[in-house]
XYZ file of C-alpha atoms in Angstrom:
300
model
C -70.412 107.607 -124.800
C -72.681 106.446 -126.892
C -75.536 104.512 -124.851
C -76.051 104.875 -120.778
C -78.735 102.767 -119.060
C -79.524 104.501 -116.248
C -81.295 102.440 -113.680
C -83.476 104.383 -110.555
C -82.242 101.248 -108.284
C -84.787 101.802 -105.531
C -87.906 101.450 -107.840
C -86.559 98.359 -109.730
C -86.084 96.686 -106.797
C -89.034 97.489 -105.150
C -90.963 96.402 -108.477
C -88.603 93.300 -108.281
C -90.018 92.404 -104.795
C -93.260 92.831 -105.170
C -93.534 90.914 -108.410
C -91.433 87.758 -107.295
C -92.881 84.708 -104.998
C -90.751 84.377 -101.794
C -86.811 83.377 -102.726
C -84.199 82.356 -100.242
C -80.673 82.273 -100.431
C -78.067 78.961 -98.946
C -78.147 81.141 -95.593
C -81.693 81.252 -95.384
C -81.962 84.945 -96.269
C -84.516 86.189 -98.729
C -83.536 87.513 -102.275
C -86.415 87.268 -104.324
C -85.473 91.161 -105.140
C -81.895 90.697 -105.731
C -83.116 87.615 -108.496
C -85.646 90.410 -109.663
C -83.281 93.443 -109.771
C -80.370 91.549 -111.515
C -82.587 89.088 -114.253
C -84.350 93.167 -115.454
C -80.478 93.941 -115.121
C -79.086 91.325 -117.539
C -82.281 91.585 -119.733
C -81.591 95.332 -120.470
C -77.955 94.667 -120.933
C -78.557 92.124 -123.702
C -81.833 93.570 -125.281
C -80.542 97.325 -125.452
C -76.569 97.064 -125.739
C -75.271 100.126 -123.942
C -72.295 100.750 -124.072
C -72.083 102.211 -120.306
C -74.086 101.476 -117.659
C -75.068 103.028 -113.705
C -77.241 102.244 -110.872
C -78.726 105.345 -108.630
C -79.895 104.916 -104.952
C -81.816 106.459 -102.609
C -80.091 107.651 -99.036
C -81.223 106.869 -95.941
C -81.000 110.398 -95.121
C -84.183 113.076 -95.150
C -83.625 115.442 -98.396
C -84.124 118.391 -98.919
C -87.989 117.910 -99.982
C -88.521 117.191 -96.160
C -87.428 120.712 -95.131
C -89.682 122.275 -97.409
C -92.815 120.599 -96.800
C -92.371 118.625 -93.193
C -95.577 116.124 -94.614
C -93.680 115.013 -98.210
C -94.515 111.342 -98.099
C -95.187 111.177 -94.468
C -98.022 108.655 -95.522
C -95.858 106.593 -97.078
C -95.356 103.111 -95.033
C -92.416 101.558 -93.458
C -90.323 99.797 -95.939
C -90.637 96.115 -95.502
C -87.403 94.480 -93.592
C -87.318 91.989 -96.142
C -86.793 94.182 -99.004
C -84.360 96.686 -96.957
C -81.896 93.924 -96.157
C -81.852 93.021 -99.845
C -80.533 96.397 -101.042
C -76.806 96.171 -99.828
C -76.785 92.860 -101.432
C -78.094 94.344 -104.316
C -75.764 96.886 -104.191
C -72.920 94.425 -103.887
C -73.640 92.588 -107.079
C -73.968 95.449 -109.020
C -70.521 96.289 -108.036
C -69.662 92.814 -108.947
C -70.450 93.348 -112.286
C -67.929 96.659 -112.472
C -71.220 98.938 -112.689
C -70.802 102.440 -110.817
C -73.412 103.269 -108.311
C -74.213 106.599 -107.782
C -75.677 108.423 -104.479
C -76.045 111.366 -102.656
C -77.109 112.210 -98.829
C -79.800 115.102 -99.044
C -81.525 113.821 -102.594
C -83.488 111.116 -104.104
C -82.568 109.260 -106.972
C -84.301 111.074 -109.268
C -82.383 114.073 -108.509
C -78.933 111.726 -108.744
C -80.488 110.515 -111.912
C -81.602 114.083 -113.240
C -78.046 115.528 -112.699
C -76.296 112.257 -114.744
C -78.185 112.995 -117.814
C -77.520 117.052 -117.847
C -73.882 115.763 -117.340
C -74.323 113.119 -119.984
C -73.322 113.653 -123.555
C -75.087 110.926 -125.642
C -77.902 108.697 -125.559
C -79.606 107.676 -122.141
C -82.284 105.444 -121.698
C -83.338 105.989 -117.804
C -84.992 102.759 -116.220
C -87.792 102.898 -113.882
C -91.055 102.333 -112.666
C -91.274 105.910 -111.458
C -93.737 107.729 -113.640
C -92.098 111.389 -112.124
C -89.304 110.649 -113.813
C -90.882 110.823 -117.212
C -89.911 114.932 -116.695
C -86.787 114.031 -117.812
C -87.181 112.536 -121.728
C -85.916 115.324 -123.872
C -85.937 113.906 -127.748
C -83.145 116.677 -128.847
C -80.927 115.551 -125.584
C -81.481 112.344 -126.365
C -82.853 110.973 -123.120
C -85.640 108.456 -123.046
C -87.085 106.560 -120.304
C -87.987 102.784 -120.397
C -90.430 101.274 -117.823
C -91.679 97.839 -117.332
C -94.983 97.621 -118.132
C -96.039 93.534 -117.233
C -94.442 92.173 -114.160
C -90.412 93.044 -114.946
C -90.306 90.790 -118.419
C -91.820 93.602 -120.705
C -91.524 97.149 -121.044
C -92.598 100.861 -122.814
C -89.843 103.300 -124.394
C -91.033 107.158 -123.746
C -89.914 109.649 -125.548
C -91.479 112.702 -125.898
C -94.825 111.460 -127.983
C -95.079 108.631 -125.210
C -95.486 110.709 -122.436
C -97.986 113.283 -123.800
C -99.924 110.244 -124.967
C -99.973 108.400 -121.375
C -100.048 112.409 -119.410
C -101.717 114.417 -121.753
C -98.974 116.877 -120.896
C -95.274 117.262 -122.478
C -92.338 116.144 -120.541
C -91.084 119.375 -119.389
C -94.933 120.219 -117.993
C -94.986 117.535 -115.778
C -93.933 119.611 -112.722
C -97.004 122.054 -113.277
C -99.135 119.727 -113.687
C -98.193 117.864 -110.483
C -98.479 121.571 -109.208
C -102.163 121.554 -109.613
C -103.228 117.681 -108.942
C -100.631 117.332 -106.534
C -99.567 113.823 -105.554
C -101.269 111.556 -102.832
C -97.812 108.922 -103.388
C -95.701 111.586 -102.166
C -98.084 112.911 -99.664
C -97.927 117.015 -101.081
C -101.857 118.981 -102.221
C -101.820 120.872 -105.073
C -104.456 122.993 -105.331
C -107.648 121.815 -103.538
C -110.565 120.411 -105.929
C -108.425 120.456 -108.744
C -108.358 117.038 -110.211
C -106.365 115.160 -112.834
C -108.359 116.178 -115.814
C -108.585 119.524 -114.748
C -105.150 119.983 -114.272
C -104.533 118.291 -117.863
C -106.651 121.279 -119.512
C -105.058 124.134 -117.793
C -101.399 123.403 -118.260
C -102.453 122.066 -121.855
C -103.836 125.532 -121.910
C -101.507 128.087 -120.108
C -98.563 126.072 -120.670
C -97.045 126.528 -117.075
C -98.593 127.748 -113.650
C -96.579 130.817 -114.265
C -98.799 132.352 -116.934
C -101.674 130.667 -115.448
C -101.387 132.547 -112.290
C -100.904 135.954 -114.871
C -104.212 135.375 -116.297
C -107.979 136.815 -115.380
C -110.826 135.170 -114.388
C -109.216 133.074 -112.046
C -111.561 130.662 -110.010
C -111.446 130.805 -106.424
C -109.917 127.478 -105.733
C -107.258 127.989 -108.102
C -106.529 131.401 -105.930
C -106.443 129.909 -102.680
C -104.197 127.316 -103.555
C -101.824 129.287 -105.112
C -99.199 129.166 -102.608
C -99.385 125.413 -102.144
C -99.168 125.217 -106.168
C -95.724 126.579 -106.608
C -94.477 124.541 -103.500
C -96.147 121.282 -105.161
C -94.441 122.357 -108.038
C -90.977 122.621 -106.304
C -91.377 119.578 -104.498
C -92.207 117.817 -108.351
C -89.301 119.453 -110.061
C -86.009 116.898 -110.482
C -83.633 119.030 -109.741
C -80.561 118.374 -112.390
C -77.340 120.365 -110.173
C -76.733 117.654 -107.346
C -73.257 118.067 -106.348
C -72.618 114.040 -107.273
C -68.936 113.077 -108.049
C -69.070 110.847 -111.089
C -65.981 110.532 -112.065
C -65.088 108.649 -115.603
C -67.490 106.126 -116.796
C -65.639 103.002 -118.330
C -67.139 100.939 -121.227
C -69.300 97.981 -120.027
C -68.130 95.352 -122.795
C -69.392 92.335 -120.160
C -71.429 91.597 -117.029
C -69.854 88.047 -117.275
C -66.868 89.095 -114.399
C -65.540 86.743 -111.908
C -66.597 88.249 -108.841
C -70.273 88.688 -110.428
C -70.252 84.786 -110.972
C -68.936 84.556 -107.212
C -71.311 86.614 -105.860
C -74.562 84.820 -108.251
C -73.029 81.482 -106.723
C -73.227 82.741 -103.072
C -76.783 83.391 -103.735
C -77.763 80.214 -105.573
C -78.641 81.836 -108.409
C -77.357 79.310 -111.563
C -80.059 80.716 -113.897
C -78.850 83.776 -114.151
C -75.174 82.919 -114.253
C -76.254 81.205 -117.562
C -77.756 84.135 -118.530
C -74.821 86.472 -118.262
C -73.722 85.278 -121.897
C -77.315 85.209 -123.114
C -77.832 81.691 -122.615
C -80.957 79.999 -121.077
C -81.838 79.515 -117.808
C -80.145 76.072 -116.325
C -83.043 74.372 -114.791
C -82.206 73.079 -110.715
C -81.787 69.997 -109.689
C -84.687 69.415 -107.057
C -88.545 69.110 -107.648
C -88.950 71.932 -104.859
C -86.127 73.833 -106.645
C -87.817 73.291 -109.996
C -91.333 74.551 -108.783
C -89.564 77.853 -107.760
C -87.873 78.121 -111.193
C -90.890 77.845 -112.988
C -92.673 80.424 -111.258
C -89.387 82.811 -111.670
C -90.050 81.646 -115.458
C -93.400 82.356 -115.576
C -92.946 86.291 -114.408
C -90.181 86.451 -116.791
């Protein structure tokens, strides 16, 4: 293997919704995410030629996260119903195209995600708009992350100088430092009154809560919380041993496949059947059709 794009399906197509206008299908349903999630797909297939590609997906189920701490992202909202019904649909195209999808009841996608690339031998670029899962770029590995950085038509490579620029912290310390700042988008505390910056200067300084919690002189906050530090930390930590059947990844020579143009059709999608060989988008027929296209143009 000598390229897999790894894509963290729930957060492309959740930045896919959220950055497209309104988009119907023929039956009236909406797809503005589906458009979204398979133009990023299509770009990243002709821009950085893997030679293998795989989709991971969240479960419906609680993981394991939510035994540990009964609050992890119990602030989070409802997903919309719009962008819920989209993700079979998404799922079904990306199955069109002869991609593998890969899931597991009990764990996120990052976990499904971590446990690919410690599987993995050769180069993985990991797509998402998940800044956790910047824990995972390992330059000697050879695992990078790319995430789109201006609606989904540009994006940022990470590797290991990327993320200590944008963190201030390297890859692997990304767990401790989540340990002390804790995360409000995933609803767990850290240590009380410790902030970002903060947080930055210890780990930067101790290397890991581990030693930290070795040393003298510690302040009172930073005792108090120790507890909830190492089960922030646990509840941060991708963990890279989910018991995910794989199987054997086949070459992805195409995405141009028969039942991916069937499927693009049923959706009323021409543009990006054009696109599946690289070409440009085919513009539609109607002025209300046109108006849409242009705005789908526009964000990408």
């Amino acid at each position: 293997m000598n390229r897999l794009i790894l894509i963290d399906g729930n957060a492309i197509l959740h930045r896919a919704y959220h950055a497209l206008p309104p988009l119907t299908a023929p039956d009236g349903s909406v797809v503005n995410a589906v458009y979204g999630f398979v133009s990023i797909l299509i770009k990243i297939f002709h821009d950085l030629k893997p030679t293998h590609m795989a989709v991971a997906f969240d479960r419906p189920e609680p993981t394991f996260r939510k035994s540990l701490y009964k609050d992890y992202q119990a602030k989070r909202p409802e997903m919309d119903s719009d962008l819920a019904t989209q993700i079979p649909k998404v799922q079904d195209v990306v199955a069109a195209f002869g991609i593998p999808i890969y899931d597991k009841a009990g764990f996120e996608a990052d976990d499904v995600i971590g446990t690919v690339c410690q599987k993995i031998s050769g180069e993985v670029i990991i797509v998402t708009g998940d800044k956790d899962i910047l824990q995972l770029v390992d330059d000697k590995k050879g695992v990078k992350v790319f995430m789109p950085t201006k609606g989904l038509s540009e994006g940022k490579l990470y590797g290991e100088a990327e993320v200590v620029e944008r963190l201030g912290v390297k890859s692997k310390q990304i767990p401790d430092l989540k340990a002390l700042m804790g995360d409000s988008s995933d609803n767990y505390p850290g240590v009380a009154g410790i902030g970002p910056k903060t947080a930055v200067g210890l780990i930067t300084r101790y290397g890991n809560i581990d030693t930290l919690y070795k040393s003298d002189g510690l302040t009172e906050k930073l005792l108090k919380g120790k507890e909830s530090a190492f089960l922030s930390r646990d509840l941060a930590t991708i963990r890279t041993d989910v018991p995910v059947k794989m199987g054997e990844l086949a070459p992805l020579e195409t995405l141009d496949t028969a039942e991916a143009r069937e499927k693009l059709q049923e959706f009323n999608f021409p543009s990006l059947i054009k696109r599946l060989v690289g070409g440009e988008v085919i513009p539609k027929e109607t002025k209300k059709a046109k108006e849409k296209q242009a705005q789908q143009q526009a964000l990408f």
